[in-house]
Tab-separated table of C-alpha atoms and ligand atoms in Angstrom:
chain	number	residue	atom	x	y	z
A	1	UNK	CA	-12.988	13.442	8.742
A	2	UNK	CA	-14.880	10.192	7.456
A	3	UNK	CA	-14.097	7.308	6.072
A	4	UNK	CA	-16.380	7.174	3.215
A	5	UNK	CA	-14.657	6.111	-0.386
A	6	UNK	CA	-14.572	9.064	-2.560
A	7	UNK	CA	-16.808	9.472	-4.641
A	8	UNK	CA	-14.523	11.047	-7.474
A	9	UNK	CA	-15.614	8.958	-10.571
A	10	UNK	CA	-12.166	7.243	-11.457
A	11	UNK	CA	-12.566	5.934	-8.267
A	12	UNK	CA	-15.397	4.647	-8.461
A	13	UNK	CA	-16.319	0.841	-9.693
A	14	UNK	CA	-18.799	-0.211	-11.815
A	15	UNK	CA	-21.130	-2.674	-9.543
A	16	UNK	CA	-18.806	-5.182	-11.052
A	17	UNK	CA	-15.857	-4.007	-9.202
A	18	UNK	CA	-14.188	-2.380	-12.601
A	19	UNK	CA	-12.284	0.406	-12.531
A	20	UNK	CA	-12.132	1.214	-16.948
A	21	UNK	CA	-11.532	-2.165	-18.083
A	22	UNK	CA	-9.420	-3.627	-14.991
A	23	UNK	CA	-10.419	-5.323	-11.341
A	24	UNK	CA	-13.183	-7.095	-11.392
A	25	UNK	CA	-15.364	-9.881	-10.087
A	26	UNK	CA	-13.723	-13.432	-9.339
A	27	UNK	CA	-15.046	-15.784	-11.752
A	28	UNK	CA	-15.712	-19.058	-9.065
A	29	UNK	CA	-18.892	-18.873	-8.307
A	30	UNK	CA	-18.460	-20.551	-5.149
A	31	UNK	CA	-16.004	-17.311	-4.331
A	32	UNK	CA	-17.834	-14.948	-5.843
A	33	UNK	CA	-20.675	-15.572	-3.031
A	34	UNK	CA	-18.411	-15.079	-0.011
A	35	UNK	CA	-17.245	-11.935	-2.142
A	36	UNK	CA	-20.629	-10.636	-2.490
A	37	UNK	CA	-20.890	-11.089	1.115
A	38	UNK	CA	-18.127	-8.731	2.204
A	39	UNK	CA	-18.964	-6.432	-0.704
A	40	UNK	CA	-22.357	-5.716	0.737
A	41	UNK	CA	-21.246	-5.488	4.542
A	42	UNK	CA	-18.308	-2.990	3.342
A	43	UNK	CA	-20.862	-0.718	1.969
A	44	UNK	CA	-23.189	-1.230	4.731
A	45	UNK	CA	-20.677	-0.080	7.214
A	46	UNK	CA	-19.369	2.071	5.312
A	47	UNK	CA	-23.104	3.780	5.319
A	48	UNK	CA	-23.125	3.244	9.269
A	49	UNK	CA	-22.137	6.390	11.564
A	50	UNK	CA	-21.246	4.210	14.427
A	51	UNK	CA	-18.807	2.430	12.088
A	52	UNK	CA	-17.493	6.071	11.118
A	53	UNK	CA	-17.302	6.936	14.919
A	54	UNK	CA	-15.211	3.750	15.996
A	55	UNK	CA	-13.068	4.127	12.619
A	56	UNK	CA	-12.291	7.715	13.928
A	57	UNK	CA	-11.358	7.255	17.615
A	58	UNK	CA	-9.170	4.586	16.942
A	59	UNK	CA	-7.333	6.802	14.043
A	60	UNK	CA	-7.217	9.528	16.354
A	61	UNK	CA	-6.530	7.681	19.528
A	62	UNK	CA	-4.834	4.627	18.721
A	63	UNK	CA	-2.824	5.127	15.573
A	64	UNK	CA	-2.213	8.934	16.223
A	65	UNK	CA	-3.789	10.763	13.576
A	66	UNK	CA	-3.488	13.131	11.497
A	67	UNK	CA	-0.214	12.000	10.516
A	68	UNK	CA	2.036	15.379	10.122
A	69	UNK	CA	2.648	16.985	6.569
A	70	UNK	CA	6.507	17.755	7.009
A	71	UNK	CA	8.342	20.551	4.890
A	72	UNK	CA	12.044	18.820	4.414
A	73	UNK	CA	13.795	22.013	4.447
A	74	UNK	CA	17.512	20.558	4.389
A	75	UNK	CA	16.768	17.244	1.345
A	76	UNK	CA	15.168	20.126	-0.698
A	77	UNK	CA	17.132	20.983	-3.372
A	78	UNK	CA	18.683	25.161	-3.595
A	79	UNK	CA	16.547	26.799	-6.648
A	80	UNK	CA	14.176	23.866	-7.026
A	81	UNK	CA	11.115	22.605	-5.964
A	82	UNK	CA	10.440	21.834	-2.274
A	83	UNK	CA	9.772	18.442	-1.027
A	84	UNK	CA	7.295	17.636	1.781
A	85	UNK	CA	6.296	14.996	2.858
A	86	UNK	CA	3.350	12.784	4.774
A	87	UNK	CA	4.980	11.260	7.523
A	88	UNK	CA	2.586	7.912	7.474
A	89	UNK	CA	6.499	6.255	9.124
A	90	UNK	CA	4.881	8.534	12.586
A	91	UNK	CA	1.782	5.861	12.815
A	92	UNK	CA	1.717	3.327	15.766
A	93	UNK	CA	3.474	0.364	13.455
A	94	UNK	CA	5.258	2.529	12.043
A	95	UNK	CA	3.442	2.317	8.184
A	96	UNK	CA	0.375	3.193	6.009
A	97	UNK	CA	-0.872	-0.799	6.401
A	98	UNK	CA	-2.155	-0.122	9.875
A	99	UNK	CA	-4.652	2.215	8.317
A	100	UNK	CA	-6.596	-0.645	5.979
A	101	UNK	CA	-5.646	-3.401	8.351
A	102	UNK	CA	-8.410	-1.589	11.330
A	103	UNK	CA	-10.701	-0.924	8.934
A	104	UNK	CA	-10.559	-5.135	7.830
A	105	UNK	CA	-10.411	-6.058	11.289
A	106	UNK	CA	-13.319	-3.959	12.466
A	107	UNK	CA	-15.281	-5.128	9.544
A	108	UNK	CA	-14.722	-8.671	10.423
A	109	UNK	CA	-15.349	-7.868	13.646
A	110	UNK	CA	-19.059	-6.732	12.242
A	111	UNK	CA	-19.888	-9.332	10.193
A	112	UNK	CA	-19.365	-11.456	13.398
A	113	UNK	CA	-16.216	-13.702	11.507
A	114	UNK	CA	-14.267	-14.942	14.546
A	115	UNK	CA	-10.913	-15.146	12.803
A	116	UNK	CA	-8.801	-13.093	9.901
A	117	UNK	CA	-6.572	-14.761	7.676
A	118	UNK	CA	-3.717	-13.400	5.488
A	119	UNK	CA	-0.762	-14.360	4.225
A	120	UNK	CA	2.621	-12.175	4.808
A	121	UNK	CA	5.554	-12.056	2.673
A	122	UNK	CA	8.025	-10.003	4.532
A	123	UNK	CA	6.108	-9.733	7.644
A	124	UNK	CA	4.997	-5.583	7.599
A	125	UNK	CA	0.787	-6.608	6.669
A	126	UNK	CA	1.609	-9.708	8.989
A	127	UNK	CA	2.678	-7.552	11.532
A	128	UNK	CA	-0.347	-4.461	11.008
A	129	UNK	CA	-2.852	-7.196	11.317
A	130	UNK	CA	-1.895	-8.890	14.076
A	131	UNK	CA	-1.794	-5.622	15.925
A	132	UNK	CA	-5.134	-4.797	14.676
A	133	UNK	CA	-6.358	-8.340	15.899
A	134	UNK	CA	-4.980	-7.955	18.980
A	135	UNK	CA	-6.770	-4.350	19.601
A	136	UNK	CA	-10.286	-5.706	18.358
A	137	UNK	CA	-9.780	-8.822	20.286
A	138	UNK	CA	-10.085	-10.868	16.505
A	139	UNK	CA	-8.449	-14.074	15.982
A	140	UNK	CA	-5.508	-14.304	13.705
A	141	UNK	CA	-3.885	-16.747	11.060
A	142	UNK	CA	-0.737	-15.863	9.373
A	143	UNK	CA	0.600	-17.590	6.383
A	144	UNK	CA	4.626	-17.121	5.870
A	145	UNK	CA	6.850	-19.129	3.461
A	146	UNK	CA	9.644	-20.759	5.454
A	147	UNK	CA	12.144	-18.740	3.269
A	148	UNK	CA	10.953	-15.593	4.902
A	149	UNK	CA	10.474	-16.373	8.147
A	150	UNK	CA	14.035	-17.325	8.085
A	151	UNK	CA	14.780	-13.890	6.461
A	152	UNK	CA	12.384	-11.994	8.885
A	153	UNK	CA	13.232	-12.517	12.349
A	154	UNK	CA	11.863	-9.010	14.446
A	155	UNK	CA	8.742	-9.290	12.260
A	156	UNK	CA	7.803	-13.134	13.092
A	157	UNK	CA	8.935	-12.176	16.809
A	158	UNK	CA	6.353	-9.138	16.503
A	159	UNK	CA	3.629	-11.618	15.311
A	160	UNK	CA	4.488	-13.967	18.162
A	161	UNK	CA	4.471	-11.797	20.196
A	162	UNK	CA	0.859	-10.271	19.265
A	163	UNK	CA	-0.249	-13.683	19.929
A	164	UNK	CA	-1.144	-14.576	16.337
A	165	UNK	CA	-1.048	-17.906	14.932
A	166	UNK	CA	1.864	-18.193	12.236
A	167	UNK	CA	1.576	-20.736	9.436
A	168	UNK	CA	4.586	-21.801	7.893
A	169	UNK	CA	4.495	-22.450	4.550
A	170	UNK	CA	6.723	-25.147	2.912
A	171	UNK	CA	5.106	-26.373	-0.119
A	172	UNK	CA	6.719	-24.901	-3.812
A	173	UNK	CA	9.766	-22.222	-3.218
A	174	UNK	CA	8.636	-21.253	0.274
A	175	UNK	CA	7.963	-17.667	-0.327
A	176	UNK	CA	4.867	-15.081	-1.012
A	177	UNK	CA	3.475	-16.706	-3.970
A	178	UNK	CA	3.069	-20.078	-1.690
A	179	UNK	CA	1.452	-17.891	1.706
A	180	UNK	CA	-0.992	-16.309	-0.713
A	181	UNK	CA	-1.749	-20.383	-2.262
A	182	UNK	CA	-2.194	-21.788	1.536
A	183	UNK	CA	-3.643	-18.589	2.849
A	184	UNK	CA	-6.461	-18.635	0.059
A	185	UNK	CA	-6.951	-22.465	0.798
A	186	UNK	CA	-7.227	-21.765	4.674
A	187	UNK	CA	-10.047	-19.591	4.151
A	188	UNK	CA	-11.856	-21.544	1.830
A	189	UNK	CA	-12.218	-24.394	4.131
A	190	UNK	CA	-13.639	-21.888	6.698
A	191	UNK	CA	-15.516	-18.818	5.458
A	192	UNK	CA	-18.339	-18.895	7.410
A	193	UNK	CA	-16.180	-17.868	10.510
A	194	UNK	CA	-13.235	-16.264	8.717
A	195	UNK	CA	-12.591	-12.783	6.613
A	196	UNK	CA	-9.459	-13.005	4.381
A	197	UNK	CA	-7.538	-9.650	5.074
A	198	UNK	CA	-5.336	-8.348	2.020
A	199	UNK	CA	-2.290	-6.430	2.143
A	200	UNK	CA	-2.438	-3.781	-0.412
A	201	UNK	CA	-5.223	-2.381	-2.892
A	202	UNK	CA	-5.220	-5.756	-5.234
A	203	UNK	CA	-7.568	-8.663	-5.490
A	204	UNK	CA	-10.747	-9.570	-6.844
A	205	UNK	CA	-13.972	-7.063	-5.786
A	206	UNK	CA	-14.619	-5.808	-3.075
A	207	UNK	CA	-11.132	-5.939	-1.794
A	208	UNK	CA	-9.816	-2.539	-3.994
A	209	UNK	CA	-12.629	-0.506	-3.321
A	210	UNK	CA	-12.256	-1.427	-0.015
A	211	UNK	CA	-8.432	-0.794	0.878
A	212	UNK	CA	-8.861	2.691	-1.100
A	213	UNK	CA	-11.773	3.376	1.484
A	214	UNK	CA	-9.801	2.830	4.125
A	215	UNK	CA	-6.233	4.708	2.919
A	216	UNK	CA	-7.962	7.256	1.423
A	217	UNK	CA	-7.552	9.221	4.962
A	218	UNK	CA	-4.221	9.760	4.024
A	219	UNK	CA	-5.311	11.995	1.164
A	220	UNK	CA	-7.808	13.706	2.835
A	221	UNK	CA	-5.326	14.668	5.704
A	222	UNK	CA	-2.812	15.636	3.243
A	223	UNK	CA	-4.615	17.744	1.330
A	224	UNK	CA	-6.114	20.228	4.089
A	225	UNK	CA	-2.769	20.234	5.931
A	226	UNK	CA	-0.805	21.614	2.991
A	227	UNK	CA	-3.587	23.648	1.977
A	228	UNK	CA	-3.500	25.178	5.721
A	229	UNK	CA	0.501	25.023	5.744
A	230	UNK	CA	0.719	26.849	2.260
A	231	UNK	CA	-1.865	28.484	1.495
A	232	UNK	CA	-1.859	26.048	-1.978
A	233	UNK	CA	-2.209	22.555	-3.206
A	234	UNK	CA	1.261	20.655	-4.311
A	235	UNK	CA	2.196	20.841	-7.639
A	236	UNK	CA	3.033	16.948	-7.719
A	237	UNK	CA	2.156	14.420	-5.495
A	238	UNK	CA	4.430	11.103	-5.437
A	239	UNK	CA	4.775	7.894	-4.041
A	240	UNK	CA	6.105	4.009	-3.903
A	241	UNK	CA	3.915	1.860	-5.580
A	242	UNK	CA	4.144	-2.119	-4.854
A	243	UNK	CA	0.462	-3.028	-4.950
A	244	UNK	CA	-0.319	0.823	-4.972
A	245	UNK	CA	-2.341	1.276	-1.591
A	246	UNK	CA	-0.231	3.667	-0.168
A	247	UNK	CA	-0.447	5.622	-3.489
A	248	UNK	CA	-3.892	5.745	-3.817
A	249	UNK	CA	-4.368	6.900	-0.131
A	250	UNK	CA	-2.871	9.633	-0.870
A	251	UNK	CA	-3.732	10.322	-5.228
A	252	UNK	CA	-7.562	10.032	-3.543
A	253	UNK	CA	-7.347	13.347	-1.948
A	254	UNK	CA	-6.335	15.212	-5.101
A	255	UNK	CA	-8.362	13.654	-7.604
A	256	UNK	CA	-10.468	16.531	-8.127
A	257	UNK	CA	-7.601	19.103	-8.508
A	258	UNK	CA	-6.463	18.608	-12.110
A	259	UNK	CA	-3.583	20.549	-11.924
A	260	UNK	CA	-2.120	18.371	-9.307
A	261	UNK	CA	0.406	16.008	-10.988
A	262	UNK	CA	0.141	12.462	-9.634
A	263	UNK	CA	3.260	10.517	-9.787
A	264	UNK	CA	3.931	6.446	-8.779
A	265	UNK	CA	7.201	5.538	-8.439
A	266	UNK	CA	7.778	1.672	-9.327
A	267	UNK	CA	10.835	-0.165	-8.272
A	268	UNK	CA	13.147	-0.428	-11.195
A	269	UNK	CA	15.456	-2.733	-9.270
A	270	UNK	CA	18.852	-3.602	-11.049
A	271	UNK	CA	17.682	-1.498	-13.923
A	272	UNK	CA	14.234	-1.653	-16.351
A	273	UNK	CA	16.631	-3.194	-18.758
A	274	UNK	CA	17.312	-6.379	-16.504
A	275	UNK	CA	14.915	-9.039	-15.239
A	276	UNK	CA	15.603	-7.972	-11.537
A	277	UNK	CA	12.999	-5.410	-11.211
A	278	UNK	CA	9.237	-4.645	-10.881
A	279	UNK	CA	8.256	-1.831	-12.220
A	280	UNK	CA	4.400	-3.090	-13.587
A	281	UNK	CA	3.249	-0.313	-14.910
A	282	UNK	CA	6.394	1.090	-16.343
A	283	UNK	CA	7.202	-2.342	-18.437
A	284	UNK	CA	4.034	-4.765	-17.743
A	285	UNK	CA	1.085	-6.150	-20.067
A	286	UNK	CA	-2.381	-5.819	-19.026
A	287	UNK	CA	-4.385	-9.678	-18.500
A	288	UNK	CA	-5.632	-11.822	-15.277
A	289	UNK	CA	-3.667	-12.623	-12.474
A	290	UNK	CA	-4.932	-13.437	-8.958
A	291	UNK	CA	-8.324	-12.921	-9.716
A	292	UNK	CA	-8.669	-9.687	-11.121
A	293	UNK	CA	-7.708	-8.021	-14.124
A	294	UNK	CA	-4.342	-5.754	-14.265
A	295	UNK	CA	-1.002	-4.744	-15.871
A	296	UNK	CA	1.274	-7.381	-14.247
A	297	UNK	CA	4.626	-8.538	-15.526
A	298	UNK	CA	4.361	-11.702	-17.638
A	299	UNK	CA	7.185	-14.271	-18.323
A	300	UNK	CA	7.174	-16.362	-21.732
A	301	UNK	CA	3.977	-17.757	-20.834
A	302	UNK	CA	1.636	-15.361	-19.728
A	303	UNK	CA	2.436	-16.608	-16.522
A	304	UNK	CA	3.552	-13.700	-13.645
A	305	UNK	CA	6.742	-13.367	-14.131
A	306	UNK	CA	9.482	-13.478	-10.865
A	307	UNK	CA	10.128	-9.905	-9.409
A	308	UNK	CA	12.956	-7.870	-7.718
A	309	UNK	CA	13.427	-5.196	-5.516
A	310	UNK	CA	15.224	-4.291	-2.416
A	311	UNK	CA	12.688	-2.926	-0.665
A	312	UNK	CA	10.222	-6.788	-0.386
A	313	UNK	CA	7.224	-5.179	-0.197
A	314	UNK	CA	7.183	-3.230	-3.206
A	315	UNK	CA	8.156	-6.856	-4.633
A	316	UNK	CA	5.147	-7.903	-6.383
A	317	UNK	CA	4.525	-8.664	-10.134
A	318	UNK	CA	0.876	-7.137	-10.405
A	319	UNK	CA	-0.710	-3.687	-9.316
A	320	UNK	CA	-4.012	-2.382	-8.396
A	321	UNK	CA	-6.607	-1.384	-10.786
A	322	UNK	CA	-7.221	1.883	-9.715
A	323	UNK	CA	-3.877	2.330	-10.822
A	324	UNK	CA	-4.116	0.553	-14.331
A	325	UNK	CA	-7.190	2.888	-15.368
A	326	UNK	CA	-5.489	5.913	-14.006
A	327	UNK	CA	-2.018	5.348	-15.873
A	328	UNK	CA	-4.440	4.222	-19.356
A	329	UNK	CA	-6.245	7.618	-18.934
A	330	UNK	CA	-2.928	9.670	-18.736
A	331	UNK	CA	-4.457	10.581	-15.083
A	332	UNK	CA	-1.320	9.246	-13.258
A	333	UNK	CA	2.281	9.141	-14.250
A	334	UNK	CA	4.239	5.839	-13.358
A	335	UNK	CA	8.342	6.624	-12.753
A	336	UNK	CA	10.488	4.404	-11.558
A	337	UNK	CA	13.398	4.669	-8.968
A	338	UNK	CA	16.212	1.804	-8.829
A	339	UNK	CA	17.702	-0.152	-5.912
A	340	UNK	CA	20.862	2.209	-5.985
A	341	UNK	CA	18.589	5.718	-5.901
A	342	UNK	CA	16.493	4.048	-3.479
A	343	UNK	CA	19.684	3.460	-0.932
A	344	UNK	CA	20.810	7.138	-2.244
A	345	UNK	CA	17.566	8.464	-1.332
A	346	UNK	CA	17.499	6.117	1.743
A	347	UNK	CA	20.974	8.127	3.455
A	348	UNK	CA	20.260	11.429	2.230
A	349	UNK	CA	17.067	11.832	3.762
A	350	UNK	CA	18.465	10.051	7.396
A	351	UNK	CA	21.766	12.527	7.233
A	352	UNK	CA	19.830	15.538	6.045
A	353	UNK	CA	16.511	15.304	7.801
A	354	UNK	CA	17.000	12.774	10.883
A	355	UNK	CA	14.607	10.523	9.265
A	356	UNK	CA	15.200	7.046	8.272
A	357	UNK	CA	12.507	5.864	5.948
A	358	UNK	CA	11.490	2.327	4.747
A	359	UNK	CA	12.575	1.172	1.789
A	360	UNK	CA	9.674	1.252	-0.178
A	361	UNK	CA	9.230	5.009	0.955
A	362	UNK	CA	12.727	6.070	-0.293
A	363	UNK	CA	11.774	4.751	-3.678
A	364	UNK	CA	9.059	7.888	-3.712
A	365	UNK	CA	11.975	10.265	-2.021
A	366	UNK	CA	14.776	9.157	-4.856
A	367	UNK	CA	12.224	10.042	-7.219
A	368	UNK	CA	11.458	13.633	-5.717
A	369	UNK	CA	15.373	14.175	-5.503
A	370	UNK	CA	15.597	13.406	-9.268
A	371	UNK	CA	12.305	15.621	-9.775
A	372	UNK	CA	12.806	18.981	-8.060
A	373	UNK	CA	16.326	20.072	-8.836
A	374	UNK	CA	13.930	20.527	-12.721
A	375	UNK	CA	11.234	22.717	-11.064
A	376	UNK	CA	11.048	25.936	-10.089
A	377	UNK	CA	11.376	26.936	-6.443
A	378	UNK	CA	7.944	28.218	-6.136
A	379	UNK	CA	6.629	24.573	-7.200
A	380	UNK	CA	6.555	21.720	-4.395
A	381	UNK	CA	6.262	18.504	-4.209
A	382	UNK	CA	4.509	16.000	-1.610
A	383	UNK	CA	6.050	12.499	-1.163
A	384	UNK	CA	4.134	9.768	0.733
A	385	UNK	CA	6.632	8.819	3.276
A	386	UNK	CA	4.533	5.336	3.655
A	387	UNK	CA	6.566	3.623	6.454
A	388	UNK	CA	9.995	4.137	8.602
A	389	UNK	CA	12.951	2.210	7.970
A	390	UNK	CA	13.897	0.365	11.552
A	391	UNK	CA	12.980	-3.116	9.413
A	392	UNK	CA	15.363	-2.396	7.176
A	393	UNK	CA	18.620	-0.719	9.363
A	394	UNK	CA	20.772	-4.736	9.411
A	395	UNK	CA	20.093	-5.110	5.742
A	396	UNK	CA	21.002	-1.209	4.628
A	397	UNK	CA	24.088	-1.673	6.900
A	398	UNK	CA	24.599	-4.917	5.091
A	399	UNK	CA	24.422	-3.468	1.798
A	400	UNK	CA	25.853	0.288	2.195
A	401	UNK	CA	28.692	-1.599	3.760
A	402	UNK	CA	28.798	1.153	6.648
B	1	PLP	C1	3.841	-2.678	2.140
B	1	PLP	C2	4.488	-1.366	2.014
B	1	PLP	C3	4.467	-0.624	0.808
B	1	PLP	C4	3.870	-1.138	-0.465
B	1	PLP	O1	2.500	-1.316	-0.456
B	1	PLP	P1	1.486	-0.399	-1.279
B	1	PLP	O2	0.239	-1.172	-1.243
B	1	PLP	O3	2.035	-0.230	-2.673
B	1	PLP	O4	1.398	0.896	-0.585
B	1	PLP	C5	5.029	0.637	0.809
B	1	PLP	N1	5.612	1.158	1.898
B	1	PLP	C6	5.681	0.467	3.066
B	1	PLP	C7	6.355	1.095	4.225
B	1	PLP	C8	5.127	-0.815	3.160
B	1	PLP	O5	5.189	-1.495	4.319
């Protein structure tokens, strides 16, 4: 299978990077050059067969693709729907990130950059890149607010250990918001020799056309194995959406198929009628943040507003703009699952099924266990099972009180 973007046209930019009305070019000229720049060598190598071929054998080889499409027999419901699900938790890393993380690396790699820089907030695109870095023999610069490394112990050890260079990140309340500041900086001091490497399907142009090109395997996979494994296509697809790359990976390979129901499941957090959540497109207002144009969730000001969730990398006040355009067509439906029906979700699929999935993921499973008890039992749904929860067994434990 390749790796070029689809070509469905909701997923398609403009040459601007706009997908309907959000996304979008960054407006300093100064960064819209170095933008250009990776724009042109995505598409280049995305045009290449030899990039194709590498892209492949290491998806095949390295990360152990095709990821399985799973019927959960035992989670689905008696006279309801059934609930499968993409097991993106098998990959080597254990998540969906390793999948855009090779594809960043190996394109960095080709434009002859001798380092990547990101920033990390809980440590999971941290750790993907470093791996990826390590593989392609790349250099790497992490960015970490002290807060978190203090919070996330096996995934700075991991990053260590990968032999990446960690950055910790004091300045302002220590945390994501900060990385992302000193991160940016970083590579703006060096961008002749560096490629900045983002975490999820957000950002100015060319980074969301670029992360979809690179997920939208998962789709693609999906689609022909449950096509092969049922003889039909799901009636709803679902999954978590933080900055919605996962999501799109997978909505990617359906696009075409109208009468597949495409469902996001925000975190709702403490509830949608608290300030501890971030559910963006559930409760958010559309404007600029980080460079491109989105639904985000806006204090007072206009400014983004602070976010909660228990799973951290679903914490994050703004969304991709794939997503915006698909919710503002009617495309996409946006859900939300809280912090209590993610933990719900989070033992019933462990006790039921043997699997213990991440955080985020249970978000999409809580939503599917709400869902298919309503539908028939000929209908089925498929849940992006994005990433496996070893991160998060001390914390669950913590919480669950077990
Ligand atoms: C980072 C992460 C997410 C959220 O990122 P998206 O870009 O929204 O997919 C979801 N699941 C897991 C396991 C993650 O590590």
């Amino acid at each position: 299978m390749t790796t070029h973007p689809h070509t469905h046209p909701l997923l398609t930019p403009t040459p601007g990077g706009f997908f309907g009305e959000y996304g979008g070019p960054i407006s300093d000229p100064k960064i819209a050059a170095l933008m250009t720049e990776i724009g042109q060598a995505l598409d280049e190598a995305l045009a290449d067969p030899t990039f194709e071929t590498q892209m492949a054998d290491l998806r095949a080889n390295y990360v152990g693709r095709p990821s399985p499409v799973y019927h959960a027999g035992n989670l689905s419901p008696k006279g309801g729907a059934q609930i499968w699900l993409k097991r993106e938790d098998l990959n080597h890393t254990g998540a969906h990130k390793i999948n855009h993380c090779i594809g960043q690396v190996l394109l960095a790699r080709r434009m002859g950059k001798k380092r990547v820089l990101a920033e990390t907030g809980a440590g999971q695109h941290g750790v993907a890149l470093a791996t990826a870095c390590a593989l392609l023999g790349v250099a790497c610069e992490i960015h970490m607010g002290v807060v978190d490394i203090a919070k996330e112990h096996p995934n700075v050890s991991r990053m260590k250990i990968l032999g990446c260079k960690l950055v910790p990140v004091s300045m302002g309340t220590g945390t994501l918001k900060d990385a992302v500041d000193s991160a940016f900086m970083a590579y703006l001091q060096d961008p002749e020799d560096t490629m900045f490497a983002i975490g999820s399907i957000c950002g100015p142009d060319p980074y969301p056309r670029m992360v979809q090109a690179f997920q939208s395997i998962v789709g693609r996979e999906a689609r022909q194995q449950f096509l092969e494994r049922t003889g039909a296509l799901p009636t709803e697809v679902a999954a978590c959406v933080g900055g919605g790359s996962n999501a799109i990976g997978l909505f990617s390979g359906f696009m075409d198929d109208e009468d597949v129901t495409l469902v996001g499941v925000e975190p709702a957090g403490k509830g949608l009628d608290t300030r501890d959540h971030a559910a963006t497109l559930t409760l958010g207002k559309p404007g600029e943040m980080h460079g491109f144009r989105c639904y985000y969730l806006q204090d007072e000001n206009g400014a983004p507003a602070p976010v909660h969730s228990v799973a951290s990398g679903l914490d994050y006040p703004g969304v991709g703009p794939q997503h915006c355009n698909l919710k503002d067509l009617g495309r996409a439906r946006y859900e939300s699952a809280t912090d209590k029906e993610c933990f719900d979700a989070f033992l019933a699929l462990s006790r039921s099924e043997g699997i213990i999935p991440a955080l985020e993921s249970a978000h999409a499973v809580a939503y599917a266990m709400r869902r298919a008890p309503q539908m028939p039992p000929d209908q089925t749904i498929l849940v992006n099972l994005s990433g496996r929860g070893d991160k998060d067994i001390d914390f669950a434990i913590e919480q669950l009180g077990l």
